[in-house]
Amino acid sequence: MSSTSSHSYPMSSGEDQHSYIHNSSYQKAAIKGVEERIKQAILEKLDLQLNSNLISTFTIADFGCSIGPNTFHVVQSIIDTVKFKHLKENNETNIVPLEFQVFFNDQSNNDFNTLFRTQPLSSESQYFLAGVPGSFYGRLLPRNIIHIGHTSYTIHWLSEVPEHVCDRKSPAWNKNYIHCNNLIEEVTKAYKVQFKKDMEVFLQARAEELVHGGLMIVVGNCLPDGVSMYETWQGHVMETIGDCLLDMAKSGIMSEEKIELFNFPVYFPQFSELKLMIEENGSFMIEMMETISHPFEDKRLSNEFITSMFRAFLTTVIEQHFGNGVVDELFSRLSEKLSKHPIDFEMWKTQVVYHVVLKRK
Amino acid sequence: MSSTSSHSYPMSSGEDQHSYIHNSSYQKAAIKGVEERIKQAILEKLDLQLNSNLISTFTIADFGCSIGPNTFHVVQSIIDTVKFKHLKENNETNIVPLEFQVFFNDQSNNDFNTLFRTQPLSSESQYFLAGVPGSFYGRLLPRNIIHIGHTSYTIHWLSEVPEHVCDRKSPAWNKNYIHCNNLIEEVTKAYKVQFKKDMEVFLQARAEELVHGGLMIVVGNCLPDGVSMYETWQGHVMETIGDCLLDMAKSGIMSEEKIELFNFPVYFPQFSELKLMIEENGSFMIEMMETISHPFEDKRLSNEFITSMFRAFLTTVIEQHFGNGVVDELFSRLSEKLSKHPIDFEMWKTQVVYHVVLKRK
């Protein structure tokens, strides 16, 4: 889950036990779960004139790539698929092989040094790599140069917290809640407005960067239609993190006012809501848009796994608001609470994995 | 002076007192010294069809960019010149403005995080930035995409130390010397062979990456024709560093064998030698090739300045061979020696600054 906020919160850097590198298997499983469907969509829907000599360099961008390893896997999968299609559609023996250039984008304070150092080196992964720092809520690349864009587990990160949700005087005040749990209608509305605004900017920027006929792949978690965050186990974990913060305030580790001024800039739309936004933007045709259950949903996720995953996901935002000292304590409290009151996965609803393939009109 | 060796030695990272960021004013002065001539060459020699709509993105690459600030200055200067030329040659009022994309290249272990963090933000410096990790002794970018390439203070870094110069049994053995001082003919020959090999690879790779008619700018230090390294003050400083290492061996801080196995992978050609190599490669026409005296040559450089400059330039190579512990000691000894025996700039010869503008045939 890569940071993409204008208030920039990259995933935990480096390669230690709490780093995103070692705590991104939830995202990885989702990406692998939809991989075959996306490959199929590329084979069927990509109709750039690969069989002419018009394209000598095929250009791919991963927006919000974080620091691996998922981004390298995704990129390799796209390249393999395009190469396969290119060979299949060309019977000529003396065809000039395509060259691939891949742009890895994330915020300027993403750990690009680690990203570059950990690029897998193999004779098969031959592509020209470039890192592109900056928020994807804005243009990052020149006009008309990308053939396939990709982003996964990123667009739930808003460019900013909707301003009214931390304002005690506003009807959209989110009280002591720290995320959009859909319990207060005005709060949901404020988050929805911000999400729509950000999606417009995202899609507009990608529309300018992609060539006509280029594909944009988007993968992430969303809510099934009709399901609210407070009904899901993911929402329940976020609530529990909020409870831990309040406990820490009671112990004098932080003030309740500080918590009141805090909300995660994160929003998970319902499936149809996301679809409508893409349709209303109008720059892209929806070639495929589906959901699957997350591959881990049939397993009982351990408390340890959940704690580590949310820690890697949320650490930077928490540190930026509460300072560097609280993260260890907070997640040790989360782990303790989850041990005492294990999540009943039968009882809670859950988010699903959406995967979308868009074609630039 | 950016590291470009396959055995990769980037400039000192970060932003502390010993970093390249704070010790690159010698290079900066040279770059500024030749800036006007290079601008003029771009205005006169660049004949890409900027006045058609064939080019909507103008693409620039800086090879061996290190971590700034010089690379940002050079790139901005090139962009300003191209924009000026573009406007001058287009009287139409509704011309589509060029977009600029700039590839900043250096070794994978260059500190790209610092590079990205220190990019100057101004409304005038609008270009799309991308970092490209990897050795420029090899392809880094797709075919035919670069309009202007640039490299400064880089190609004196060889991809490796010529193997025989550390071999006691070879006629090219460099004894206790630690660089190519031109005192031993066989050593000079070994360095020359390596430099020629590296230049071939460099020019071949850039020839593939540049569009036909694209310009390649190369700036650096060379020896005037007929002058040897041992006759220059720069060579004298390198000898003095060698003496300090031997003193440290005598004090038991390191072994003499360790020093015998060490040579800097650095070679400064004579002007005509460099020219001949470019001509023999044959991919480029030489549109301009000149030298100037370094702007600092009329000043007496302080010992402190020289020590800091050579420290930022050489630290990584020294650390990789001798370990992390010796750098402080070594440069404190250098500083002491230079204080006791100040450099007589009247007596020593000096390197000069060359600047070359090549056009891709």
Short mmCIF file of C-alpha atoms in Angstrom, two decimals, chain A residues 54-197:
data_model
loop_
_atom_site.label_atom_id
_atom_site.label_comp_id
_atom_site.label_asym_id
_atom_site.label_seq_id
_atom_site.Cartn_x
_atom_site.Cartn_y
_atom_site.Cartn_z
CA LEU A 54 6.03 2.06 -35.15
CA ILE A 55 6.84 1.16 -31.58
CA SER A 56 10.47 0.31 -30.90
CA THR A 57 10.30 1.03 -27.16
CA PHE A 58 7.40 -0.24 -25.07
CA THR A 59 6.91 1.96 -22.03
CA ILE A 60 5.43 0.88 -18.69
CA ALA A 61 4.84 2.89 -15.50
CA ASP A 62 4.03 1.68 -12.00
CA PHE A 63 2.45 4.47 -9.99
CA GLY A 64 3.03 4.29 -6.23
CA CYS A 65 5.51 1.43 -6.60
CA SER A 66 6.87 1.63 -3.04
CA ILE A 67 10.13 -0.29 -2.62
CA GLY A 68 9.39 -3.76 -3.88
CA PRO A 69 9.23 -6.65 -4.24
CA ASN A 70 5.66 -6.47 -5.57
CA THR A 71 6.38 -3.80 -8.16
CA PHE A 72 9.14 -5.89 -9.77
CA HIS A 73 6.84 -8.88 -9.97
CA VAL A 74 4.03 -6.91 -11.58
CA VAL A 75 6.31 -5.25 -14.11
CA GLN A 76 7.91 -8.55 -15.12
CA SER A 77 4.49 -10.10 -15.58
CA ILE A 78 3.38 -7.26 -17.87
CA ILE A 79 6.61 -7.44 -19.90
CA ASP A 80 6.34 -11.21 -20.33
CA THR A 81 2.76 -10.83 -21.54
CA VAL A 82 3.57 -8.07 -24.02
CA LYS A 83 6.59 -10.02 -25.34
CA PHE A 84 4.43 -13.12 -25.81
CA LYS A 85 1.79 -11.10 -27.67
CA HIS A 86 4.45 -9.38 -29.79
CA LEU A 87 5.99 -12.68 -30.85
CA LYS A 88 2.61 -14.32 -31.49
CA GLU A 89 1.46 -11.52 -33.73
CA ASN A 90 4.68 -11.38 -35.72
CA ASN A 91 5.60 -14.21 -37.99
CA GLU A 92 8.47 -12.36 -39.57
CA THR A 93 11.79 -13.75 -38.53
CA ASN A 94 13.76 -10.56 -38.72
CA ILE A 95 11.54 -8.53 -36.44
CA VAL A 96 13.33 -5.89 -34.34
CA PRO A 97 12.96 -6.91 -30.71
CA LEU A 98 11.01 -4.47 -28.53
CA GLU A 99 12.97 -2.59 -25.89
CA PHE A 100 11.20 -1.95 -22.60
CA GLN A 101 11.48 1.11 -20.40
CA VAL A 102 9.85 1.03 -16.97
CA PHE A 103 9.13 4.09 -14.83
CA PHE A 104 8.88 3.32 -11.11
CA ASN A 105 7.00 6.14 -9.41
CA ASP A 106 6.50 6.98 -5.79
CA GLN A 107 6.70 10.03 -3.51
CA SER A 108 10.03 11.90 -3.37
CA ASN A 109 10.63 10.60 0.15
CA ASN A 110 10.10 7.00 -0.86
CA ASP A 111 13.26 4.95 -0.34
CA PHE A 112 14.44 4.83 -3.97
CA ASN A 113 17.95 3.77 -2.91
CA THR A 114 16.51 0.51 -1.56
CA LEU A 115 14.26 0.12 -4.60
CA PHE A 116 17.22 0.42 -6.98
CA ARG A 117 19.45 -1.80 -4.85
CA THR A 118 16.87 -4.58 -4.72
CA GLN A 119 15.98 -4.73 -8.41
CA PRO A 120 16.15 -8.39 -9.37
CA LEU A 121 18.92 -9.01 -11.86
CA SER A 122 18.22 -11.73 -14.31
CA SER A 123 18.73 -12.16 -17.98
CA GLU A 124 14.98 -12.30 -18.38
CA SER A 125 14.21 -9.03 -16.66
CA GLN A 126 15.86 -6.91 -19.27
CA TYR A 127 14.35 -3.50 -19.24
CA PHE A 128 15.59 0.04 -18.77
CA LEU A 129 14.66 1.21 -15.30
CA ALA A 130 13.92 4.77 -14.21
CA GLY A 131 12.69 6.10 -10.88
CA VAL A 132 10.18 8.95 -10.94
CA PRO A 133 9.72 10.81 -7.65
CA GLY A 134 6.52 12.74 -7.01
CA SER A 135 2.84 12.50 -6.12
CA PHE A 136 0.69 10.71 -8.67
CA TYR A 137 -2.02 13.24 -7.92
CA GLY A 138 -0.49 15.31 -10.67
CA ARG A 139 1.51 14.86 -13.89
CA LEU A 140 4.71 12.86 -13.57
CA LEU A 141 5.61 12.05 -17.15
CA PRO A 142 5.48 13.67 -20.59
CA ARG A 143 2.41 13.48 -22.82
CA ASN A 144 1.66 10.31 -24.74
CA ILE A 145 4.54 8.12 -23.75
CA ILE A 146 3.12 5.28 -21.61
CA HIS A 147 1.75 2.11 -23.22
CA ILE A 148 0.71 0.34 -20.02
CA GLY A 149 0.25 2.05 -16.65
CA HIS A 150 -0.27 0.13 -13.42
CA THR A 151 -1.09 0.97 -9.85
CA SER A 152 -1.94 -1.37 -7.01
CA TYR A 153 -2.95 -0.70 -3.43
CA THR A 154 -2.44 3.02 -3.77
CA ILE A 155 -5.53 5.04 -4.61
CA HIS A 156 -7.13 4.51 -1.20
CA TRP A 157 -4.47 7.02 -0.05
CA LEU A 158 -6.03 10.45 -0.32
CA SER A 159 -3.95 13.52 -1.15
CA GLU A 160 -5.08 14.98 2.19
CA VAL A 161 -7.43 14.43 5.13
CA PRO A 162 -10.78 16.12 4.39
CA GLU A 163 -10.41 19.30 6.41
CA HIS A 164 -13.72 19.26 8.28
CA VAL A 165 -13.39 15.82 9.84
CA CYS A 166 -11.00 17.12 12.51
CA ASP A 167 -13.03 20.27 13.16
CA ARG A 168 -15.10 20.02 16.34
CA LYS A 169 -17.51 22.71 15.04
CA SER A 170 -18.23 21.00 11.73
CA PRO A 171 -21.13 18.57 11.17
CA ALA A 172 -18.48 16.43 9.46
CA TRP A 173 -16.49 16.15 12.69
CA ASN A 174 -15.29 12.56 13.14
CA LYS A 175 -15.17 12.72 16.96
CA ASN A 176 -12.64 10.31 18.39
CA TYR A 177 -12.70 8.06 15.34
CA ILE A 178 -9.48 7.98 13.36
CA HIS A 179 -10.72 6.82 9.97
CA CYS A 180 -13.78 6.80 7.76
CA ASN A 181 -15.80 4.02 9.35
CA ASN A 182 -19.08 5.10 7.69
CA LEU A 183 -20.80 5.64 11.04
CA ILE A 184 -21.27 9.39 10.54
CA GLU A 185 -22.92 10.32 7.27
CA GLU A 186 -21.34 13.78 6.98
CA VAL A 187 -17.88 12.30 7.54
CA THR A 188 -18.43 9.70 4.84
CA LYS A 189 -19.54 12.48 2.54
CA ALA A 190 -16.43 14.56 3.25
CA TYR A 191 -14.16 11.57 2.55
CA LYS A 192 -16.12 10.70 -0.59
CA VAL A 193 -15.75 14.27 -1.93
CA GLN A 194 -11.98 14.17 -1.36
CA PHE A 195 -11.69 10.74 -2.97
CA LYS A 196 -13.65 11.87 -6.03
CA LYS A 197 -11.49 14.98 -6.37
#
